[in-house]
Structures are given as structure tokens and as C-alpha cells.
């Protein structure tokens, strides 16, 4: 899993974020390291992160820590983004987010 640290010569870079649909805000970045949203270099890396999280939830179901519906629901999706040198994430829908978690 990789986050972007832009070179000072770069103006922007493309990547992928894991998003989740929310009732009030709509589709928003969902995965962070508590200070920054995680931007993956490839779509496959982001998809594997979602799959890894799903496997963890399924194991927790088998260990009686979650119910079946919770364990099998995948609410995350992968969205193409561009990260600017000033840390703004712009997604394929035109929405902008700071790379720093608020």
C-alpha cells in the first residue's frame, strides 16, 4: 500500500482512492492513515485492499464477532483521482478533498 508524496517538480499525479457512499456527503474517500487519505498507485492495489478488508470481516464472522450480513456487505468502491502538489484530491466526478483528514 502506497501513499503519494509528490515531488516538488510535479503539479499532479493520478491514482486511486477507496470511497464509500454516505447519506449526507455522498461518495467520499474512506481509507486513511489517520492523517492523510490513502492514494493507491494502481486500481489493482486499491481493489486488493478492499478484498483484504472483506476477508478480515469474513474471518470475524467465522469467529462470531460479526453477523453474516455485516461480514458480507462490501460498501467500498475504487475511484480514479488526481492529487495536486498542494494535496488536493480531485475525483473523476469533479469533487475535491484535502489529502489531509479533517
PDB file of N, CA, C and O in Angstrom, residues 22-95:
ATOM      1  N   UNK A  22     -21.963   7.855   1.490  1.00  0.00           N
ATOM      2  CA  UNK A  22     -22.538   8.277   2.766  1.00  0.00           C
ATOM      3  C   UNK A  22     -23.863   8.972   2.502  1.00  0.00           C
ATOM      4  O   UNK A  22     -24.086   9.520   1.421  1.00  0.00           O
ATOM      5  N   UNK A  23     -24.714   8.965   3.492  1.00  0.00           N
ATOM      6  CA  UNK A  23     -26.043   9.547   3.333  1.00  0.00           C
ATOM      7  C   UNK A  23     -25.978  11.063   3.150  1.00  0.00           C
ATOM      8  O   UNK A  23     -26.633  11.615   2.283  1.00  0.00           O
ATOM      9  N   UNK A  24     -25.185  11.742   3.957  1.00  0.00           N
ATOM     10  CA  UNK A  24     -25.171  13.204   3.936  1.00  0.00           C
ATOM     11  C   UNK A  24     -24.156  13.798   2.962  1.00  0.00           C
ATOM     12  O   UNK A  24     -24.399  14.826   2.358  1.00  0.00           O
ATOM     13  N   UNK A  25     -23.010  13.159   2.797  1.00  0.00           N
ATOM     14  CA  UNK A  25     -21.947  13.727   1.964  1.00  0.00           C
ATOM     15  C   UNK A  25     -21.837  13.085   0.598  1.00  0.00           C
ATOM     16  O   UNK A  25     -21.055  13.537  -0.232  1.00  0.00           O
ATOM     17  N   UNK A  26     -22.563  12.014   0.352  1.00  0.00           N
ATOM     18  CA  UNK A  26     -22.419  11.308  -0.910  1.00  0.00           C
ATOM     19  C   UNK A  26     -21.171  10.437  -0.894  1.00  0.00           C
ATOM     20  O   UNK A  26     -20.756   9.938   0.147  1.00  0.00           O
ATOM     21  N   UNK A  27     -20.544  10.293  -2.024  1.00  0.00           N
ATOM     22  CA  UNK A  27     -19.356   9.441  -2.157  1.00  0.00           C
ATOM     23  C   UNK A  27     -18.121  10.202  -1.692  1.00  0.00           C
ATOM     24  O   UNK A  27     -17.824  11.286  -2.205  1.00  0.00           O
ATOM     25  N   UNK A  28     -17.391   9.637  -0.717  1.00  0.00           N
ATOM     26  CA  UNK A  28     -16.225  10.304  -0.132  1.00  0.00           C
ATOM     27  C   UNK A  28     -15.086   9.308   0.066  1.00  0.00           C
ATOM     28  O   UNK A  28     -15.323   8.102   0.190  1.00  0.00           O
ATOM     29  N   UNK A  29     -13.825   9.800   0.122  1.00  0.00           N
ATOM     30  CA  UNK A  29     -12.709   8.905   0.439  1.00  0.00           C
ATOM     31  C   UNK A  29     -12.927   8.265   1.802  1.00  0.00           C
ATOM     32  O   UNK A  29     -13.387   8.918   2.740  1.00  0.00           O
ATOM     33  N   UNK A  30     -12.602   6.974   1.914  1.00  0.00           N
ATOM     34  CA  UNK A  30     -12.913   6.247   3.139  1.00  0.00           C
ATOM     35  C   UNK A  30     -11.702   5.667   3.849  1.00  0.00           C
ATOM     36  O   UNK A  30     -11.808   5.270   4.998  1.00  0.00           O
ATOM     37  N   UNK A  31     -10.558   5.600   3.197  1.00  0.00           N
ATOM     38  CA  UNK A  31      -9.408   4.937   3.802  1.00  0.00           C
ATOM     39  C   UNK A  31      -8.306   5.961   4.047  1.00  0.00           C
ATOM     40  O   UNK A  31      -7.880   6.666   3.128  1.00  0.00           O
ATOM     41  N   UNK A  32      -7.875   6.027   5.313  1.00  0.00           N
ATOM     42  CA  UNK A  32      -6.809   6.960   5.673  1.00  0.00           C
ATOM     43  C   UNK A  32      -5.860   6.291   6.653  1.00  0.00           C
ATOM     44  O   UNK A  32      -6.153   5.227   7.194  1.00  0.00           O
ATOM     45  N   UNK A  33      -4.746   6.960   6.900  1.00  0.00           N
ATOM     46  CA  UNK A  33      -3.815   6.504   7.936  1.00  0.00           C
ATOM     47  C   UNK A  33      -3.941   7.404   9.166  1.00  0.00           C
ATOM     48  O   UNK A  33      -3.015   7.565   9.924  1.00  0.00           O
ATOM     49  N   UNK A  34      -5.091   7.998   9.346  1.00  0.00           N
ATOM     50  CA  UNK A  34      -5.456   8.930  10.427  1.00  0.00           C
ATOM     51  C   UNK A  34      -4.989  10.359  10.182  1.00  0.00           C
ATOM     52  O   UNK A  34      -5.443  11.271  10.845  1.00  0.00           O
ATOM     53  N   UNK A  35      -4.088  10.573   9.260  1.00  0.00           N
ATOM     54  CA  UNK A  35      -3.662  11.935   8.938  1.00  0.00           C
ATOM     55  C   UNK A  35      -3.895  12.282   7.475  1.00  0.00           C
ATOM     56  O   UNK A  35      -4.121  13.435   7.151  1.00  0.00           O
ATOM     57  N   UNK A  36      -3.811  11.289   6.606  1.00  0.00           N
ATOM     58  CA  UNK A  36      -3.979  11.509   5.169  1.00  0.00           C
ATOM     59  C   UNK A  36      -4.814  10.394   4.563  1.00  0.00           C
ATOM     60  O   UNK A  36      -4.757   9.252   5.006  1.00  0.00           O
ATOM     61  N   UNK A  37      -5.602  10.763   3.533  1.00  0.00           N
ATOM     62  CA  UNK A  37      -6.282   9.728   2.765  1.00  0.00           C
ATOM     63  C   UNK A  37      -5.242   8.936   2.002  1.00  0.00           C
ATOM     64  O   UNK A  37      -4.249   9.484   1.522  1.00  0.00           O
ATOM     65  N   UNK A  38      -5.473   7.650   1.879  1.00  0.00           N
ATOM     66  CA  UNK A  38      -4.550   6.779   1.152  1.00  0.00           C
ATOM     67  C   UNK A  38      -4.873   6.852  -0.333  1.00  0.00           C
ATOM     68  O   UNK A  38      -6.024   6.659  -0.734  1.00  0.00           O
ATOM     69  N   UNK A  39      -3.868   7.147  -1.141  1.00  0.00           N
ATOM     70  CA  UNK A  39      -3.994   7.159  -2.595  1.00  0.00           C
ATOM     71  C   UNK A  39      -3.117   6.029  -3.124  1.00  0.00           C
ATOM     72  O   UNK A  39      -1.907   6.013  -2.891  1.00  0.00           O
ATOM     73  N   UNK A  40      -3.742   5.088  -3.790  1.00  0.00           N
ATOM     74  CA  UNK A  40      -3.027   3.927  -4.324  1.00  0.00           C
ATOM     75  C   UNK A  40      -2.521   4.240  -5.728  1.00  0.00           C
ATOM     76  O   UNK A  40      -3.180   4.947  -6.483  1.00  0.00           O
ATOM     77  N   UNK A  41      -1.381   3.687  -6.073  1.00  0.00           N
ATOM     78  CA  UNK A  41      -0.806   3.927  -7.395  1.00  0.00           C
ATOM     79  C   UNK A  41      -1.587   3.233  -8.494  1.00  0.00           C
ATOM     80  O   UNK A  41      -1.673   3.743  -9.598  1.00  0.00           O
ATOM     81  N   UNK A  42      -2.164   2.050  -8.187  1.00  0.00           N
ATOM     82  CA  UNK A  42      -2.896   1.309  -9.212  1.00  0.00           C
ATOM     83  C   UNK A  42      -4.293   0.932  -8.705  1.00  0.00           C
ATOM     84  O   UNK A  42      -4.526   0.831  -7.497  1.00  0.00           O
ATOM     85  N   UNK A  43      -5.185   0.720  -9.639  1.00  0.00           N
ATOM     86  CA  UNK A  43      -6.535   0.284  -9.295  1.00  0.00           C
ATOM     87  C   UNK A  43      -6.497  -1.080  -8.621  1.00  0.00           C
ATOM     88  O   UNK A  43      -7.237  -1.340  -7.668  1.00  0.00           O
ATOM     89  N   UNK A  44      -5.604  -1.964  -9.087  1.00  0.00           N
ATOM     90  CA  UNK A  44      -5.487  -3.298  -8.513  1.00  0.00           C
ATOM     91  C   UNK A  44      -5.100  -3.239  -7.037  1.00  0.00           C
ATOM     92  O   UNK A  44      -5.641  -3.984  -6.217  1.00  0.00           O
ATOM     93  N   UNK A  45      -4.170  -2.350  -6.677  1.00  0.00           N
ATOM     94  CA  UNK A  45      -3.791  -2.214  -5.264  1.00  0.00           C
ATOM     95  C   UNK A  45      -4.995  -1.817  -4.410  1.00  0.00           C
ATOM     96  O   UNK A  45      -5.194  -2.354  -3.317  1.00  0.00           O
ATOM     97  N   UNK A  46      -5.792  -0.886  -4.899  1.00  0.00           N
ATOM     98  CA  UNK A  46      -6.975  -0.449  -4.160  1.00  0.00           C
ATOM     99  C   UNK A  46      -7.991  -1.596  -4.057  1.00  0.00           C
ATOM    100  O   UNK A  46      -8.581  -1.819  -3.000  1.00  0.00           O
ATOM    101  N   UNK A  47      -8.193  -2.332  -5.134  1.00  0.00           N
ATOM    102  CA  UNK A  47      -9.119  -3.461  -5.118  1.00  0.00           C
ATOM    103  C   UNK A  47      -8.649  -4.530  -4.131  1.00  0.00           C
ATOM    104  O   UNK A  47      -9.451  -5.118  -3.405  1.00  0.00           O
ATOM    105  N   UNK A  48      -7.350  -4.778  -4.087  1.00  0.00           N
ATOM    106  CA  UNK A  48      -6.817  -5.774  -3.147  1.00  0.00           C
ATOM    107  C   UNK A  48      -7.012  -5.336  -1.697  1.00  0.00           C
ATOM    108  O   UNK A  48      -7.237  -6.166  -0.824  1.00  0.00           O
ATOM    109  N   UNK A  49      -6.916  -4.037  -1.435  1.00  0.00           N
ATOM    110  CA  UNK A  49      -7.164  -3.528  -0.081  1.00  0.00           C
ATOM    111  C   UNK A  49      -8.620  -3.791   0.321  1.00  0.00           C
ATOM    112  O   UNK A  49      -8.895  -4.205   1.444  1.00  0.00           O
ATOM    113  N   UNK A  50      -9.557  -3.557  -0.599  1.00  0.00           N
ATOM    114  CA  UNK A  50     -10.971  -3.844  -0.319  1.00  0.00           C
ATOM    115  C   UNK A  50     -11.157  -5.340  -0.069  1.00  0.00           C
ATOM    116  O   UNK A  50     -11.848  -5.740   0.876  1.00  0.00           O
ATOM    117  N   UNK A  51     -10.535  -6.184  -0.888  1.00  0.00           N
ATOM    118  CA  UNK A  51     -10.650  -7.637  -0.728  1.00  0.00           C
ATOM    119  C   UNK A  51     -10.053  -8.094   0.600  1.00  0.00           C
ATOM    120  O   UNK A  51     -10.649  -8.928   1.303  1.00  0.00           O
ATOM    121  N   UNK A  52      -8.920  -7.537   0.982  1.00  0.00           N
ATOM    122  CA  UNK A  52      -8.286  -7.892   2.252  1.00  0.00           C
ATOM    123  C   UNK A  52      -9.199  -7.539   3.426  1.00  0.00           C
ATOM    124  O   UNK A  52      -9.349  -8.324   4.366  1.00  0.00           O
ATOM    125  N   UNK A  53      -9.817  -6.375   3.355  1.00  0.00           N
ATOM    126  CA  UNK A  53     -10.741  -5.963   4.409  1.00  0.00           C
ATOM    127  C   UNK A  53     -11.959  -6.896   4.453  1.00  0.00           C
ATOM    128  O   UNK A  53     -12.442  -7.249   5.539  1.00  0.00           O
ATOM    129  N   UNK A  54     -12.439  -7.315   3.287  1.00  0.00           N
ATOM    130  CA  UNK A  54     -13.577  -8.244   3.231  1.00  0.00           C
ATOM    131  C   UNK A  54     -13.208  -9.597   3.843  1.00  0.00           C
ATOM    132  O   UNK A  54     -14.007 -10.191   4.580  1.00  0.00           O
ATOM    133  N   UNK A  55     -12.008 -10.064   3.566  1.00  0.00           N
ATOM    134  CA  UNK A  55     -11.544 -11.335   4.140  1.00  0.00           C
ATOM    135  C   UNK A  55     -11.474 -11.231   5.663  1.00  0.00           C
ATOM    136  O   UNK A  55     -11.878 -12.155   6.373  1.00  0.00           O
ATOM    137  N   UNK A  56     -11.001 -10.102   6.158  1.00  0.00           N
ATOM    138  CA  UNK A  56     -10.938  -9.889   7.610  1.00  0.00           C
ATOM    139  C   UNK A  56     -12.333  -9.944   8.217  1.00  0.00           C
ATOM    140  O   UNK A  56     -12.558 -10.589   9.253  1.00  0.00           O
ATOM    141  N   UNK A  57     -13.308  -9.266   7.577  1.00  0.00           N
ATOM    142  CA  UNK A  57     -14.685  -9.282   8.093  1.00  0.00           C
ATOM    143  C   UNK A  57     -15.273 -10.694   8.062  1.00  0.00           C
ATOM    144  O   UNK A  57     -15.981 -11.098   8.992  1.00  0.00           O
ATOM    145  N   UNK A  58     -14.981 -11.451   7.009  1.00  0.00           N
ATOM    146  CA  UNK A  58     -15.476 -12.825   6.939  1.00  0.00           C
ATOM    147  C   UNK A  58     -14.874 -13.690   8.046  1.00  0.00           C
ATOM    148  O   UNK A  58     -15.578 -14.498   8.667  1.00  0.00           O
ATOM    149  N   UNK A  59     -13.589 -13.506   8.320  1.00  0.00           N
ATOM    150  CA  UNK A  59     -12.960 -14.257   9.409  1.00  0.00           C
ATOM    151  C   UNK A  59     -13.578 -13.873  10.746  1.00  0.00           C
ATOM    152  O   UNK A  59     -13.814 -14.722  11.607  1.00  0.00           O
ATOM    153  N   UNK A  60     -13.882 -12.590  10.915  1.00  0.00           N
ATOM    154  CA  UNK A  60     -14.527 -12.141  12.141  1.00  0.00           C
ATOM    155  C   UNK A  60     -15.930 -12.747  12.269  1.00  0.00           C
ATOM    156  O   UNK A  60     -16.370 -13.055  13.370  1.00  0.00           O
ATOM    157  N   UNK A  61     -16.623 -12.936  11.155  1.00  0.00           N
ATOM    158  CA  UNK A  61     -17.913 -13.633  11.185  1.00  0.00           C
ATOM    159  C   UNK A  61     -17.715 -15.073  11.657  1.00  0.00           C
ATOM    160  O   UNK A  61     -18.438 -15.561  12.529  1.00  0.00           O
ATOM    161  N   UNK A  62     -16.717 -15.761  11.095  1.00  0.00           N
ATOM    162  CA  UNK A  62     -16.449 -17.140  11.494  1.00  0.00           C
ATOM    163  C   UNK A  62     -16.070 -17.236  12.968  1.00  0.00           C
ATOM    164  O   UNK A  62     -16.340 -18.246  13.627  1.00  0.00           O
ATOM    165  N   UNK A  63     -15.468 -16.169  13.496  1.00  0.00           N
ATOM    166  CA  UNK A  63     -15.089 -16.112  14.912  1.00  0.00           C
ATOM    167  C   UNK A  63     -16.214 -15.554  15.786  1.00  0.00           C
ATOM    168  O   UNK A  63     -16.004 -15.228  16.949  1.00  0.00           O
ATOM    169  N   UNK A  64     -17.413 -15.414  15.204  1.00  0.00           N
ATOM    170  CA  UNK A  64     -18.618 -14.910  15.901  1.00  0.00           C
ATOM    171  C   UNK A  64     -18.482 -13.471  16.379  1.00  0.00           C
ATOM    172  O   UNK A  64     -19.084 -13.065  17.367  1.00  0.00           O
ATOM    173  N   UNK A  65     -17.705 -12.646  15.660  1.00  0.00           N
ATOM    174  CA  UNK A  65     -17.538 -11.244  16.029  1.00  0.00           C
ATOM    175  C   UNK A  65     -18.429 -10.319  15.208  1.00  0.00           C
ATOM    176  O   UNK A  65     -18.589  -9.156  15.558  1.00  0.00           O
ATOM    177  N   UNK A  66     -18.991 -10.813  14.095  1.00  0.00           N
ATOM    178  CA  UNK A  66     -19.896 -10.037  13.242  1.00  0.00           C
ATOM    179  C   UNK A  66     -21.027 -10.947  12.788  1.00  0.00           C
ATOM    180  O   UNK A  66     -20.854 -12.163  12.706  1.00  0.00           O
ATOM    181  N   UNK A  67     -22.147 -10.315  12.438  1.00  0.00           N
ATOM    182  CA  UNK A  67     -23.204 -11.126  11.848  1.00  0.00           C
ATOM    183  C   UNK A  67     -22.917 -11.287  10.346  1.00  0.00           C
ATOM    184  O   UNK A  67     -22.077 -10.595   9.779  1.00  0.00           O
ATOM    185  N   UNK A  68     -23.622 -12.209   9.723  1.00  0.00           N
ATOM    186  CA  UNK A  68     -23.344 -12.557   8.335  1.00  0.00           C
ATOM    187  C   UNK A  68     -23.533 -11.382   7.395  1.00  0.00           C
ATOM    188  O   UNK A  68     -22.689 -11.122   6.526  1.00  0.00           O
ATOM    189  N   UNK A  69     -24.645 -10.639   7.536  1.00  0.00           N
ATOM    190  CA  UNK A  69     -24.911  -9.515   6.633  1.00  0.00           C
ATOM    191  C   UNK A  69     -23.830  -8.456   6.708  1.00  0.00           C
ATOM    192  O   UNK A  69     -23.403  -7.914   5.691  1.00  0.00           O
ATOM    193  N   UNK A  70     -23.366  -8.161   7.908  1.00  0.00           N
ATOM    194  CA  UNK A  70     -22.300  -7.177   8.078  1.00  0.00           C
ATOM    195  C   UNK A  70     -20.992  -7.677   7.458  1.00  0.00           C
ATOM    196  O   UNK A  70     -20.264  -6.929   6.810  1.00  0.00           O
ATOM    197  N   UNK A  71     -20.719  -8.948   7.637  1.00  0.00           N
ATOM    198  CA  UNK A  71     -19.466  -9.520   7.145  1.00  0.00           C
ATOM    199  C   UNK A  71     -19.412  -9.610   5.624  1.00  0.00           C
ATOM    200  O   UNK A  71     -18.338  -9.529   5.034  1.00  0.00           O
ATOM    201  N   UNK A  72     -20.571  -9.766   4.987  1.00  0.00           N
ATOM    202  CA  UNK A  72     -20.570  -9.963   3.538  1.00  0.00           C
ATOM    203  C   UNK A  72     -20.872  -8.699   2.747  1.00  0.00           C
ATOM    204  O   UNK A  72     -20.767  -8.703   1.521  1.00  0.00           O
ATOM    205  N   UNK A  73     -21.237  -7.624   3.418  1.00  0.00           N
ATOM    206  CA  UNK A  73     -21.543  -6.365   2.718  1.00  0.00           C
ATOM    207  C   UNK A  73     -20.257  -5.650   2.345  1.00  0.00           C
ATOM    208  O   UNK A  73     -19.417  -5.370   3.190  1.00  0.00           O
ATOM    209  N   UNK A  74     -20.095  -5.376   1.059  1.00  0.00           N
ATOM    210  CA  UNK A  74     -18.946  -4.593   0.589  1.00  0.00           C
ATOM    211  C   UNK A  74     -19.489  -3.245   0.154  1.00  0.00           C
ATOM    212  O   UNK A  74     -20.218  -3.143  -0.827  1.00  0.00           O
ATOM    213  N   UNK A  75     -19.164  -2.227   0.916  1.00  0.00           N
ATOM    214  CA  UNK A  75     -19.687  -0.887   0.664  1.00  0.00           C
ATOM    215  C   UNK A  75     -18.670   0.024  -0.011  1.00  0.00           C
ATOM    216  O   UNK A  75     -19.001   1.118  -0.420  1.00  0.00           O
ATOM    217  N   UNK A  76     -17.446  -0.437  -0.116  1.00  0.00           N
ATOM    218  CA  UNK A  76     -16.390   0.387  -0.690  1.00  0.00           C
ATOM    219  C   UNK A  76     -16.316   0.205  -2.203  1.00  0.00           C
ATOM    220  O   UNK A  76     -16.680  -0.832  -2.734  1.00  0.00           O
ATOM    221  N   UNK A  77     -15.798   1.236  -2.873  1.00  0.00           N
ATOM    222  CA  UNK A  77     -15.549   1.154  -4.308  1.00  0.00           C
ATOM    223  C   UNK A  77     -14.262   1.915  -4.606  1.00  0.00           C
ATOM    224  O   UNK A  77     -13.784   2.711  -3.800  1.00  0.00           O
ATOM    225  N   UNK A  78     -13.685   1.655  -5.756  1.00  0.00           N
ATOM    226  CA  UNK A  78     -12.449   2.307  -6.177  1.00  0.00           C
ATOM    227  C   UNK A  78     -12.788   3.445  -7.127  1.00  0.00           C
ATOM    228  O   UNK A  78     -13.567   3.260  -8.064  1.00  0.00           O
ATOM    229  N   UNK A  79     -12.199   4.617  -6.882  1.00  0.00           N
ATOM    230  CA  UNK A  79     -12.451   5.804  -7.696  1.00  0.00           C
ATOM    231  C   UNK A  79     -11.117   6.373  -8.169  1.00  0.00           C
ATOM    232  O   UNK A  79     -10.181   6.521  -7.384  1.00  0.00           O
ATOM    233  N   UNK A  80     -11.032   6.687  -9.470  1.00  0.00           N
ATOM    234  CA  UNK A  80      -9.841   7.326 -10.026  1.00  0.00           C
ATOM    235  C   UNK A  80      -9.758   8.762  -9.517  1.00  0.00           C
ATOM    236  O   UNK A  80     -10.763   9.468  -9.472  1.00  0.00           O
ATOM    237  N   UNK A  81      -8.558   9.175  -9.108  1.00  0.00           N
ATOM    238  CA  UNK A  81      -8.355  10.522  -8.588  1.00  0.00           C
ATOM    239  C   UNK A  81      -7.079  11.123  -9.154  1.00  0.00           C
ATOM    240  O   UNK A  81      -6.215  10.426  -9.678  1.00  0.00           O
ATOM    241  N   UNK A  82      -6.983  12.436  -9.001  1.00  0.00           N
ATOM    242  CA  UNK A  82      -5.761  13.170  -9.295  1.00  0.00           C
ATOM    243  C   UNK A  82      -5.373  13.889  -8.017  1.00  0.00           C
ATOM    244  O   UNK A  82      -6.232  14.457  -7.337  1.00  0.00           O
ATOM    245  N   UNK A  83      -4.097  13.836  -7.656  1.00  0.00           N
ATOM    246  CA  UNK A  83      -3.609  14.509  -6.457  1.00  0.00           C
ATOM    247  C   UNK A  83      -2.713  15.647  -6.898  1.00  0.00           C
ATOM    248  O   UNK A  83      -1.722  15.447  -7.590  1.00  0.00           O
ATOM    249  N   UNK A  84      -3.081  16.863  -6.487  1.00  0.00           N
ATOM    250  CA  UNK A  84      -2.290  18.037  -6.869  1.00  0.00           C
ATOM    251  C   UNK A  84      -1.116  18.214  -5.905  1.00  0.00           C
ATOM    252  O   UNK A  84      -1.078  17.624  -4.818  1.00  0.00           O
ATOM    253  N   UNK A  85      -0.174  19.038  -6.289  1.00  0.00           N
ATOM    254  CA  UNK A  85       1.005  19.289  -5.466  1.00  0.00           C
ATOM    255  C   UNK A  85       0.645  19.900  -4.116  1.00  0.00           C
ATOM    256  O   UNK A  85       1.366  19.718  -3.135  1.00  0.00           O
ATOM    257  N   UNK A  86      -0.489  20.596  -4.036  1.00  0.00           N
ATOM    258  CA  UNK A  86      -0.898  21.185  -2.757  1.00  0.00           C
ATOM    259  C   UNK A  86      -1.751  20.240  -1.923  1.00  0.00           C
ATOM    260  O   UNK A  86      -2.310  20.625  -0.895  1.00  0.00           O
ATOM    261  N   UNK A  87      -1.851  18.966  -2.328  1.00  0.00           N
ATOM    262  CA  UNK A  87      -2.525  17.959  -1.533  1.00  0.00           C
ATOM    263  C   UNK A  87      -4.015  17.879  -1.713  1.00  0.00           C
ATOM    264  O   UNK A  87      -4.714  17.346  -0.855  1.00  0.00           O
ATOM    265  N   UNK A  88      -4.531  18.361  -2.814  1.00  0.00           N
ATOM    266  CA  UNK A  88      -5.962  18.278  -3.074  1.00  0.00           C
ATOM    267  C   UNK A  88      -6.233  17.065  -3.961  1.00  0.00           C
ATOM    268  O   UNK A  88      -5.622  16.894  -5.011  1.00  0.00           O
ATOM    269  N   UNK A  89      -7.170  16.229  -3.518  1.00  0.00           N
ATOM    270  CA  UNK A  89      -7.606  15.071  -4.295  1.00  0.00           C
ATOM    271  C   UNK A  89      -8.818  15.513  -5.102  1.00  0.00           C
ATOM    272  O   UNK A  89      -9.790  16.017  -4.549  1.00  0.00           O
ATOM    273  N   UNK A  90      -8.768  15.317  -6.413  1.00  0.00           N
ATOM    274  CA  UNK A  90      -9.919  15.579  -7.274  1.00  0.00           C
ATOM    275  C   UNK A  90     -10.316  14.249  -7.891  1.00  0.00           C
ATOM    276  O   UNK A  90      -9.497  13.581  -8.527  1.00  0.00           O
ATOM    277  N   UNK A  91     -11.585  13.853  -7.671  1.00  0.00           N
ATOM    278  CA  UNK A  91     -12.010  12.554  -8.182  1.00  0.00           C
ATOM    279  C   UNK A  91     -12.615  12.682  -9.572  1.00  0.00           C
ATOM    280  O   UNK A  91     -12.758  13.778 -10.116  1.00  0.00           O
ATOM    281  N   UNK A  92     -12.971  11.550 -10.151  1.00  0.00           N
ATOM    282  CA  UNK A  92     -13.486  11.511 -11.519  1.00  0.00           C
ATOM    283  C   UNK A  92     -14.846  12.185 -11.650  1.00  0.00           C
ATOM    284  O   UNK A  92     -15.320  12.421 -12.746  1.00  0.00           O
ATOM    285  N   UNK A  93     -15.474  12.537 -10.528  1.00  0.00           N
ATOM    286  CA  UNK A  93     -16.766  13.222 -10.539  1.00  0.00           C
ATOM    287  C   UNK A  93     -16.612  14.730 -10.369  1.00  0.00           C
ATOM    288  O   UNK A  93     -17.589  15.460 -10.325  1.00  0.00           O
ATOM    289  N   UNK A  94     -15.352  15.198 -10.207  1.00  0.00           N
ATOM    290  CA  UNK A  94     -15.095  16.621 -10.029  1.00  0.00           C
ATOM    291  C   UNK A  94     -15.107  17.069  -8.577  1.00  0.00           C
ATOM    292  O   UNK A  94     -14.926  18.265  -8.300  1.00  0.00           O
ATOM    293  N   UNK A  95     -15.296  16.153  -7.629  1.00  0.00           N
ATOM    294  CA  UNK A  95     -15.280  16.512  -6.217  1.00  0.00           C
ATOM    295  C   UNK A  95     -13.843  16.665  -5.735  1.00  0.00           C
ATOM    296  O   UNK A  95     -12.961  15.919  -6.159  1.00  0.00           O
TER     297      UNK A  95
END
